[in-house]
Amino acid sequence: MEFFRIKKDYPFMRHALVFNVISLLTFLLAVFFLATRGLNLSVEFTGGTVLEVTYAEAQPLEPLREALAADGYTDTLVQNFGSARDIMIRLPNKEGADSNGLAERVMGTLQKASAQQPELRRVEFVGPQVGKELASDGAMALLLVIFGIVVYLAMRFEWRLGVATIIANLHDVVIILGFFAFFQWEFSLAVLAATLAVLGYSVNESVVVFDRVRETFRKKRNMSTPEVLNHAITSTISRTVITHGSTQMMVLSMLLFGGETLHYFAMALTIGICFGIYSSVLVASPLAMWLGVSREQFIKVKKEKEEAVV
Amino acid sequence: MNRYPLWKNLLIGLILLWGLIYTLPNFYGEVPAVQVSSAKATVKLDPAAATDRVANALREAGIDSQGIFSDATSVRARFAGTDEQIRAKDAIERALNPDPQDPGYVVALNLLPASPSWLTAIHALPMYLGLDLRGGVHFLLQVDMPGALTKRLDSLSGDLRTVLRDKNVRHAGINREGESVHIRFRSEAERDAARSAIQASTADLQLANRDDGAGDFRLVATLTPQALQTMRDFAIKQNIGTLHNRINELGVAEPVIQQQGAERIVVQLPGVQDVAKAKDILGRTATLEVRMVDDTPGALEQAMAGNVPFGTELYTERGGLPLLVKKQVVLTGDRLTDAQPGFDGQTHEPAVHLTLDAAGARIFRDLTRENVGKRMAILLIEKGKGEVVTAPVIRTEIGGGRVQISGRMSTTEATDVALLLRAGSLAAPMEIIEERTVGPSLGADNISKGFHSTLWGFIAIAVFMCIYYALFGLVSTISLAANLLLLVALLSLLQATLTLPGIAAMALTLGMAIDANVLINERIREELRNGSSPQAAIAAGYDRAFGTILDSNVTSLIAGIALLVFGSGPVRGFAVVHCLGLLTSMFSAILVSRMLINGIYGRRRKIDKLSIGQVWKPGN
């Protein structure tokens, strides 16, 4: 079996402008949603208390909401979590309110609110100090990744390729965030981890292509830069699709079997992988071309030894 | 050219064997066990003696155990079933704690890994499961450092007052203002005298002059950065020590009590569901009291006979001797600023050095002056019950707040006493800033979800690879399995905590690791397409793909390390597995698969065709 039967290099670079415009539009759209809707941050970032309870049979949410409101819990979020039997209750942190024993008190309210007895599955309380740090740590991690990758690629290849790669992949990250903002999916620490993992992962993709670019520049002297890029992309496209397909199979399995906890993690990965293919192949390469990558940068200039002649 | 030398094959084989051995413990599951640990902060468990007592108790009750193990702080016995476990718990409880009102040991039900002893002997243990997988409580406690600093500065102001009075230096007031202590003087000369007096007495303070208008000369004292650092470390260590003692009492199997960052402590109690009780124990305050011993002749005998004289209480010393202590408290632990083990300056015997603050020092001087030759007792009061930490004889009057307790002590005893004295009260108050409770059913669910995701993903990849790349696909699948094996072995060996994000990272790593094999296989096909001979295609495929695999793994590793450095909680769990997985995948994808391919094709002279699926050529 062979999926890709390619006779000639496909002229990807001829459509470079189109690809870049598409990217720019999606990017701007993502930024727009991030700015207008914002991320639905999980309790890990915002601080607060989350309770997860499960009932033996499906439990309507309305009586629980009323009972909680009657007992003075305002701004609570009560929603189903995975199934009609599993319910998640989210309470914000309040100035001056005693968070100690909050979970026990809420459970007391729930027990009175319905004929069924809830089983407590999980409680999470995050104080207000922690959230801010997590956000700044996340930003620091992102910076470190960007810096590390640019430096590594600049050393191994060429700074133009490093910059092109990182721009292409940051655009993936922004698009993932844009999806989370648009659908108001919960953005948790696990999703943050997935996002950064995607960054490392899609860089892989660009590296594979650029590795070919370097090799082609060295081997084929008569090819122009766009031709070299076309050749590199064409000859790695089979590997690109198969690798991402395999990874996606794993991620899909997480999406199907991983339950609610892994759901958004797998979702972030799925978006990341799809856009990762697109961006690292069809965005990074044109960017490298605009930045003026050329053969001379890859061919080591041999210094001739000049010795004194008598 | 496609042959590995024997040593290389052997080495890879050995590494895989190692992986297999260290992965094994994860398959044995757990057996019921009973854990015995000390219930009192002042009583240390002697593992050898306790093991004997547990063994005797079991023998008398006629219960067979499957081995009794001990470590420095606890003794654990394994049993075949939960029936034996519960009967054994009762038997041990009766034998070790004759007085249920005052238990000396905590006897708790527990689970122990069921792996055979030869595996345990080589430290092959099952992976350490995080709370989200096994259920339990997690707390993140923030130590109130500003509070500790204020406390320290307040006691320092008192000390400075004493120093200046002793040296006859006049001052116009000592106050703490924010994070510094201000001392006012009426003249420059007084200030200079004070400066030299303070510098002679302590090295912990930085002194600066400040003049606010005429006639107001000030000396601003702040803690030196070193002193500040020592104070922070001390506060954290002391709080951790205290938490350890208290948590032991819960009888939790493997509590985690770790420092996180400069000012935080993580406490994880696997299997604990009663959050309220856990919080109660963490937040409890213990106090230290100094009282005098009643050594009226005959009083002790009377008390032993059950007739405790009025105003006294009967305690038992660490050595087991009875001790009659007066109820009146002369000094409390608040006055104690430090307790360190050390040695007596003259006799070189082990000793405990105590430092009292200024007020404490004055009280102590008066106390010792009036009671030379008598005994005092230092008691640790917890839950309204007291324990005698030590009961030394007062030899001379002690002034200056530096107290030394020595004699009849071993070095370890001195260390223990110092620790207990410090543990008397938490150095700084703590606040719970994060709390997570995971029910046991959720933990079990998470394990099965994580396991199924990985399993089905793996199967899907394996099936696809075998169809698409035929024999080479099979080899890739085997090396992917080897990757999983090594990753689990490494995680078990390092005893890194496996969490649900960790399992997700494992799945993701496998999904990404196949990339290396795809690269290699695609390269080999390409070489074949370009007309290389099969043997040359294998060699060129592996060689050329290597650079690409290295580059792509390094970039992924950069992202992984960034997560490891800046991540906390679930992110860190993810990052650890992700980074380790990248390392093992390099090994398995390149070396293991090459070894297999070499084994299959390397010895043959002539190969017509490689089983790598269809290789389509543009010409056909």
PDB file of C-alpha atoms in Angstrom, chain A residues 1-7 44 52 54 99-104 119-130 133-134 136-138 140-142 144-149 152-153 156-157 189-190 192-194 196-201 203-205 207-209 211-212 214-215 219 231 235 238-240 242-243 245-247 249-251 253-255 257-262 265 269 273, chain B residues 140 142 264 275-276 279 431-443 445-446 448-450 452-458 460-461 464-465 467-469 500-501 503-508 510-512 514-516 518-519 522-523 525-526 529 544-545 547-556 558-563 565-571 574 578 612-616 618 620:
ATOM      1  CA  MET A   1       0.000   0.000   0.000  1.00  0.00           C
ATOM      2  CA  GLU A   2       1.282   3.428  -0.833  1.00  0.00           C
ATOM      3  CA  PHE A   3      -0.932   6.442  -0.313  1.00  0.00           C
ATOM      4  CA  PHE A   4       1.156   8.976  -2.116  1.00  0.00           C
ATOM      5  CA  ARG A   5       2.157   8.400  -5.683  1.00  0.00           C
ATOM      6  CA  ILE A   6       3.745  11.627  -6.616  1.00  0.00           C
ATOM      7  CA  LYS A   7       5.415  11.995  -9.963  1.00  0.00           C
ATOM      8  CA  GLU A  44      -7.079  26.319  38.717  1.00  0.00           C
ATOM      9  CA  GLU A  52     -17.972  16.780  41.427  1.00  0.00           C
ATOM     10  CA  THR A  54     -22.414  11.534  41.112  1.00  0.00           C
ATOM     11  CA  SER A  99     -13.431  28.293  52.469  1.00  0.00           C
ATOM     12  CA  ASN A 100     -12.723  25.672  55.117  1.00  0.00           C
ATOM     13  CA  GLY A 101     -15.508  23.169  55.269  1.00  0.00           C
ATOM     14  CA  LEU A 102     -17.241  24.728  52.263  1.00  0.00           C
ATOM     15  CA  ALA A 103     -17.363  21.381  50.470  1.00  0.00           C
ATOM     16  CA  GLU A 104     -18.966  19.713  53.494  1.00  0.00           C
ATOM     17  CA  GLU A 119     -21.629  10.592  46.142  1.00  0.00           C
ATOM     18  CA  LEU A 120     -18.718  13.018  46.337  1.00  0.00           C
ATOM     19  CA  ARG A 121     -16.217  12.263  43.620  1.00  0.00           C
ATOM     20  CA  ARG A 122     -13.819  15.140  43.741  1.00  0.00           C
ATOM     21  CA  VAL A 123     -13.304  18.447  45.495  1.00  0.00           C
ATOM     22  CA  GLU A 124     -10.873  21.043  44.400  1.00  0.00           C
ATOM     23  CA  PHE A 125     -10.234  24.270  46.209  1.00  0.00           C
ATOM     24  CA  VAL A 126      -7.768  26.789  44.819  1.00  0.00           C
ATOM     25  CA  GLY A 127      -6.898  29.895  46.760  1.00  0.00           C
ATOM     26  CA  PRO A 128      -6.645  33.257  45.028  1.00  0.00           C
ATOM     27  CA  GLN A 129      -2.823  33.365  45.344  1.00  0.00           C
ATOM     28  CA  VAL A 130      -2.267  30.341  43.143  1.00  0.00           C
ATOM     29  CA  GLU A 133       1.186  32.471  39.512  1.00  0.00           C
ATOM     30  CA  LEU A 134      -0.069  29.759  37.213  1.00  0.00           C
ATOM     31  CA  SER A 136       2.651  33.882  34.824  1.00  0.00           C
ATOM     32  CA  ASP A 137       4.352  30.486  34.968  1.00  0.00           C
ATOM     33  CA  GLY A 138       2.473  29.497  31.834  1.00  0.00           C
ATOM     34  CA  MET A 140       7.247  31.995  31.219  1.00  0.00           C
ATOM     35  CA  ALA A 141       7.085  28.419  29.960  1.00  0.00           C
ATOM     36  CA  LEU A 142       5.854  29.675  26.591  1.00  0.00           C
ATOM     37  CA  LEU A 144      11.268  29.594  27.295  1.00  0.00           C
ATOM     38  CA  VAL A 145       9.955  27.240  24.621  1.00  0.00           C
ATOM     39  CA  ILE A 146      10.023  29.957  21.968  1.00  0.00           C
ATOM     40  CA  PHE A 147      13.500  31.091  22.898  1.00  0.00           C
ATOM     41  CA  GLY A 148      14.873  27.555  23.187  1.00  0.00           C
ATOM     42  CA  ILE A 149      13.494  26.470  19.837  1.00  0.00           C
ATOM     43  CA  TYR A 152      18.310  25.503  18.632  1.00  0.00           C
ATOM     44  CA  LEU A 153      17.064  25.904  15.068  1.00  0.00           C
ATOM     45  CA  ARG A 156      21.286  23.607  13.665  1.00  0.00           C
ATOM     46  CA  PHE A 157      19.941  25.335  10.546  1.00  0.00           C
ATOM     47  CA  LEU A 189      -3.853  23.353  33.217  1.00  0.00           C
ATOM     48  CA  ALA A 190      -4.026  20.136  31.226  1.00  0.00           C
ATOM     49  CA  LEU A 192      -2.160  24.479  28.715  1.00  0.00           C
ATOM     50  CA  ALA A 193       0.165  21.472  28.826  1.00  0.00           C
ATOM     51  CA  ALA A 194      -1.382  20.148  25.620  1.00  0.00           C
ATOM     52  CA  LEU A 196       2.739  23.667  24.770  1.00  0.00           C
ATOM     53  CA  ALA A 197       3.207  20.036  23.780  1.00  0.00           C
ATOM     54  CA  VAL A 198       1.619  20.920  20.433  1.00  0.00           C
ATOM     55  CA  LEU A 199       4.128  23.722  20.054  1.00  0.00           C
ATOM     56  CA  GLY A 200       6.997  21.275  20.480  1.00  0.00           C
ATOM     57  CA  TYR A 201       5.251  18.754  18.281  1.00  0.00           C
ATOM     58  CA  VAL A 203       8.004  22.314  15.407  1.00  0.00           C
ATOM     59  CA  ASN A 204       8.973  18.700  14.677  1.00  0.00           C
ATOM     60  CA  GLU A 205       7.075  18.975  11.483  1.00  0.00           C
ATOM     61  CA  VAL A 207      12.165  20.548  11.334  1.00  0.00           C
ATOM     62  CA  VAL A 208      11.539  17.542   9.126  1.00  0.00           C
ATOM     63  CA  VAL A 209      10.739  19.771   6.159  1.00  0.00           C
ATOM     64  CA  ASP A 211      15.981  19.200   7.198  1.00  0.00           C
ATOM     65  CA  ARG A 212      15.029  18.234   3.653  1.00  0.00           C
ATOM     66  CA  ARG A 214      18.983  21.886   3.798  1.00  0.00           C
ATOM     67  CA  GLU A 215      19.772  18.530   2.217  1.00  0.00           C
ATOM     68  CA  LYS A 219      22.675  18.252  -3.218  1.00  0.00           C
ATOM     69  CA  HIS A 231      10.742  19.422  -3.456  1.00  0.00           C
ATOM     70  CA  SER A 235       9.119  14.385  -0.593  1.00  0.00           C
ATOM     71  CA  SER A 238       3.788  11.127   2.855  1.00  0.00           C
ATOM     72  CA  ARG A 239       5.629  10.947   6.157  1.00  0.00           C
ATOM     73  CA  THR A 240       3.810  14.066   7.396  1.00  0.00           C
ATOM     74  CA  ILE A 242       1.194   9.187   8.147  1.00  0.00           C
ATOM     75  CA  THR A 243       2.872  10.468  11.291  1.00  0.00           C
ATOM     76  CA  GLY A 245      -2.450  10.256  11.254  1.00  0.00           C
ATOM     77  CA  SER A 246      -0.826   7.909  13.768  1.00  0.00           C
ATOM     78  CA  THR A 247      -0.608  10.546  16.456  1.00  0.00           C
ATOM     79  CA  MET A 249      -5.275   7.900  16.182  1.00  0.00           C
ATOM     80  CA  MET A 250      -3.811   7.985  19.673  1.00  0.00           C
ATOM     81  CA  VAL A 251      -5.431  11.342  20.413  1.00  0.00           C
ATOM     82  CA  SER A 253      -8.545   7.165  21.338  1.00  0.00           C
ATOM     83  CA  MET A 254      -8.082   9.595  24.230  1.00  0.00           C
ATOM     84  CA  LEU A 255     -11.020  11.630  22.993  1.00  0.00           C
ATOM     85  CA  PHE A 257     -12.083   6.611  25.970  1.00  0.00           C
ATOM     86  CA  GLY A 258     -10.397   9.227  28.120  1.00  0.00           C
ATOM     87  CA  GLY A 259     -13.576  10.560  29.682  1.00  0.00           C
ATOM     88  CA  GLU A 260     -14.334  14.109  30.651  1.00  0.00           C
ATOM     89  CA  THR A 261     -10.989  14.819  32.270  1.00  0.00           C
ATOM     90  CA  LEU A 262      -8.995  14.158  29.149  1.00  0.00           C
ATOM     91  CA  PHE A 265      -6.808  17.941  26.530  1.00  0.00           C
ATOM     92  CA  LEU A 269      -4.247  18.252  20.655  1.00  0.00           C
ATOM     93  CA  ILE A 273      -2.310  18.514  15.067  1.00  0.00           C
TER      94      ILE A 273
ATOM     95  CA  LEU B 140      -1.019  23.022  49.378  1.00  0.00           C
ATOM     96  CA  GLN B 142       1.379  28.478  52.322  1.00  0.00           C
ATOM     97  CA  ARG B 264       4.939  26.267  50.312  1.00  0.00           C
ATOM     98  CA  VAL B 275     -10.917  15.834  54.883  1.00  0.00           C
ATOM     99  CA  ALA B 276     -12.237  17.400  58.046  1.00  0.00           C
ATOM    100  CA  LYS B 279      -7.449  19.437  58.309  1.00  0.00           C
ATOM    101  CA  GLU B 431      -2.828  28.586  55.371  1.00  0.00           C
ATOM    102  CA  ILE B 432      -4.386  26.049  53.013  1.00  0.00           C
ATOM    103  CA  ILE B 433      -4.331  27.628  49.554  1.00  0.00           C
ATOM    104  CA  GLU B 434      -5.208  24.600  47.492  1.00  0.00           C
ATOM    105  CA  GLU B 435      -7.159  21.527  48.357  1.00  0.00           C
ATOM    106  CA  ARG B 436      -8.109  18.588  46.250  1.00  0.00           C
ATOM    107  CA  THR B 437     -10.058  15.527  47.230  1.00  0.00           C
ATOM    108  CA  VAL B 438     -10.446  12.615  44.872  1.00  0.00           C
ATOM    109  CA  GLY B 439     -12.841   9.832  45.732  1.00  0.00           C
ATOM    110  CA  PRO B 440     -11.559   6.256  45.326  1.00  0.00           C
ATOM    111  CA  SER B 441     -14.121   5.401  42.631  1.00  0.00           C
ATOM    112  CA  LEU B 442     -12.995   8.355  40.517  1.00  0.00           C
ATOM    113  CA  GLY B 443      -9.385   7.235  40.895  1.00  0.00           C
ATOM    114  CA  ASP B 445     -12.210   5.244  36.780  1.00  0.00           C
ATOM    115  CA  ASN B 446      -9.320   7.465  35.800  1.00  0.00           C
ATOM    116  CA  SER B 448      -9.220   2.516  33.472  1.00  0.00           C
ATOM    117  CA  LYS B 449      -9.900   5.491  31.182  1.00  0.00           C
ATOM    118  CA  GLY B 450      -6.213   6.276  30.844  1.00  0.00           C
ATOM    119  CA  HIS B 452      -8.066   2.146  27.638  1.00  0.00           C
ATOM    120  CA  SER B 453      -7.086   5.300  25.760  1.00  0.00           C
ATOM    121  CA  THR B 454      -3.511   4.117  25.564  1.00  0.00           C
ATOM    122  CA  LEU B 455      -4.435   0.552  24.717  1.00  0.00           C
ATOM    123  CA  TRP B 456      -6.831   1.340  21.860  1.00  0.00           C
ATOM    124  CA  GLY B 457      -4.582   4.027  20.464  1.00  0.00           C
ATOM    125  CA  PHE B 458      -1.690   1.603  20.516  1.00  0.00           C
ATOM    126  CA  ALA B 460      -4.901   1.294  16.091  1.00  0.00           C
ATOM    127  CA  ILE B 461      -1.342   2.408  15.369  1.00  0.00           C
ATOM    128  CA  PHE B 464      -2.081   0.495  10.623  1.00  0.00           C
ATOM    129  CA  MET B 465       1.704   0.149  10.715  1.00  0.00           C
ATOM    130  CA  ILE B 467      -0.704  -3.140   7.081  1.00  0.00           C
ATOM    131  CA  TYR B 468       1.080  -0.161   5.601  1.00  0.00           C
ATOM    132  CA  TYR B 469       4.697  -1.167   6.155  1.00  0.00           C
ATOM    133  CA  LEU B 500      -3.883  11.061  34.656  1.00  0.00           C
ATOM    134  CA  PRO B 501      -2.095  13.773  32.633  1.00  0.00           C
ATOM    135  CA  ILE B 503      -0.960   8.654  31.323  1.00  0.00           C
ATOM    136  CA  ALA B 504      -2.097  11.101  28.639  1.00  0.00           C
ATOM    137  CA  ALA B 505       1.534  12.048  28.101  1.00  0.00           C
ATOM    138  CA  MET B 506       2.377   8.365  27.792  1.00  0.00           C
ATOM    139  CA  ALA B 507      -0.261   7.928  25.099  1.00  0.00           C
ATOM    140  CA  LEU B 508       0.828  11.088  23.318  1.00  0.00           C
ATOM    141  CA  LEU B 510       3.678   6.782  21.876  1.00  0.00           C
ATOM    142  CA  GLY B 511       1.732   8.577  19.176  1.00  0.00           C
ATOM    143  CA  MET B 512       4.671  10.862  18.566  1.00  0.00           C
ATOM    144  CA  ILE B 514       5.990   6.362  15.869  1.00  0.00           C
ATOM    145  CA  ASP B 515       7.151   9.406  13.913  1.00  0.00           C
ATOM    146  CA  ALA B 516      10.737   8.180  14.096  1.00  0.00           C
ATOM    147  CA  VAL B 518       7.682   6.423   9.926  1.00  0.00           C
ATOM    148  CA  LEU B 519      10.624   8.647   8.994  1.00  0.00           C
ATOM    149  CA  GLU B 522       9.676   6.365   4.373  1.00  0.00           C
ATOM    150  CA  ARG B 523      13.380   6.991   3.832  1.00  0.00           C
ATOM    151  CA  ARG B 525      11.146   3.308   0.571  1.00  0.00           C
ATOM    152  CA  GLU B 526      12.529   6.430  -1.020  1.00  0.00           C
ATOM    153  CA  ARG B 529      12.426   4.019  -5.292  1.00  0.00           C
ATOM    154  CA  ARG B 544      19.702   9.764   6.899  1.00  0.00           C
ATOM    155  CA  ALA B 545      16.682   9.630   9.171  1.00  0.00           C
ATOM    156  CA  GLY B 547      19.592  13.599  11.975  1.00  0.00           C
ATOM    157  CA  THR B 548      15.940  14.433  11.451  1.00  0.00           C
ATOM    158  CA  ILE B 549      14.839  12.272  14.388  1.00  0.00           C
ATOM    159  CA  LEU B 550      17.409  13.916  16.625  1.00  0.00           C
ATOM    160  CA  ASP B 551      16.344  17.439  15.631  1.00  0.00           C
ATOM    161  CA  SER B 552      12.677  16.801  16.085  1.00  0.00           C
ATOM    162  CA  ASN B 553      13.149  15.127  19.458  1.00  0.00           C
ATOM    163  CA  VAL B 554      15.373  17.915  20.718  1.00  0.00           C
ATOM    164  CA  THR B 555      12.756  20.539  19.883  1.00  0.00           C
ATOM    165  CA  SER B 556      10.066  18.496  21.595  1.00  0.00           C
ATOM    166  CA  ILE B 558      12.799  21.856  24.780  1.00  0.00           C
ATOM    167  CA  ALA B 559       9.035  22.198  25.141  1.00  0.00           C
ATOM    168  CA  GLY B 560       8.978  19.348  27.650  1.00  0.00           C
ATOM    169  CA  ILE B 561      11.715  20.866  29.782  1.00  0.00           C
ATOM    170  CA  ALA B 562      10.007  24.259  29.786  1.00  0.00           C
ATOM    171  CA  LEU B 563       6.882  22.553  31.129  1.00  0.00           C
ATOM    172  CA  VAL B 565      10.621  23.915  34.915  1.00  0.00           C
ATOM    173  CA  PHE B 566       7.549  26.125  35.072  1.00  0.00           C
ATOM    174  CA  GLY B 567       4.814  23.584  35.481  1.00  0.00           C
ATOM    175  CA  SER B 568       3.216  22.559  38.719  1.00  0.00           C
ATOM    176  CA  GLY B 569       0.704  19.902  39.618  1.00  0.00           C
ATOM    177  CA  PRO B 570      -0.860  18.240  36.589  1.00  0.00           C
ATOM    178  CA  VAL B 571       1.444  19.994  34.126  1.00  0.00           C
ATOM    179  CA  PHE B 574       2.590  15.487  32.150  1.00  0.00           C
ATOM    180  CA  HIS B 578       6.734  13.427  28.197  1.00  0.00           C
ATOM    181  CA  ILE B 612       8.066  -2.820   3.561  1.00  0.00           C
ATOM    182  CA  GLY B 613       4.760  -2.704   1.742  1.00  0.00           C
ATOM    183  CA  GLN B 614       4.356  -1.533  -1.794  1.00  0.00           C
ATOM    184  CA  VAL B 615       7.030   0.764  -3.155  1.00  0.00           C
ATOM    185  CA  TRP B 616       5.520   2.689  -5.991  1.00  0.00           C
ATOM    186  CA  PRO B 618       6.923   6.876 -10.973  1.00  0.00           C
ATOM    187  CA  ASN B 620       5.406   1.951 -13.313  1.00  0.00           C
TER     188      ASN B 620
END
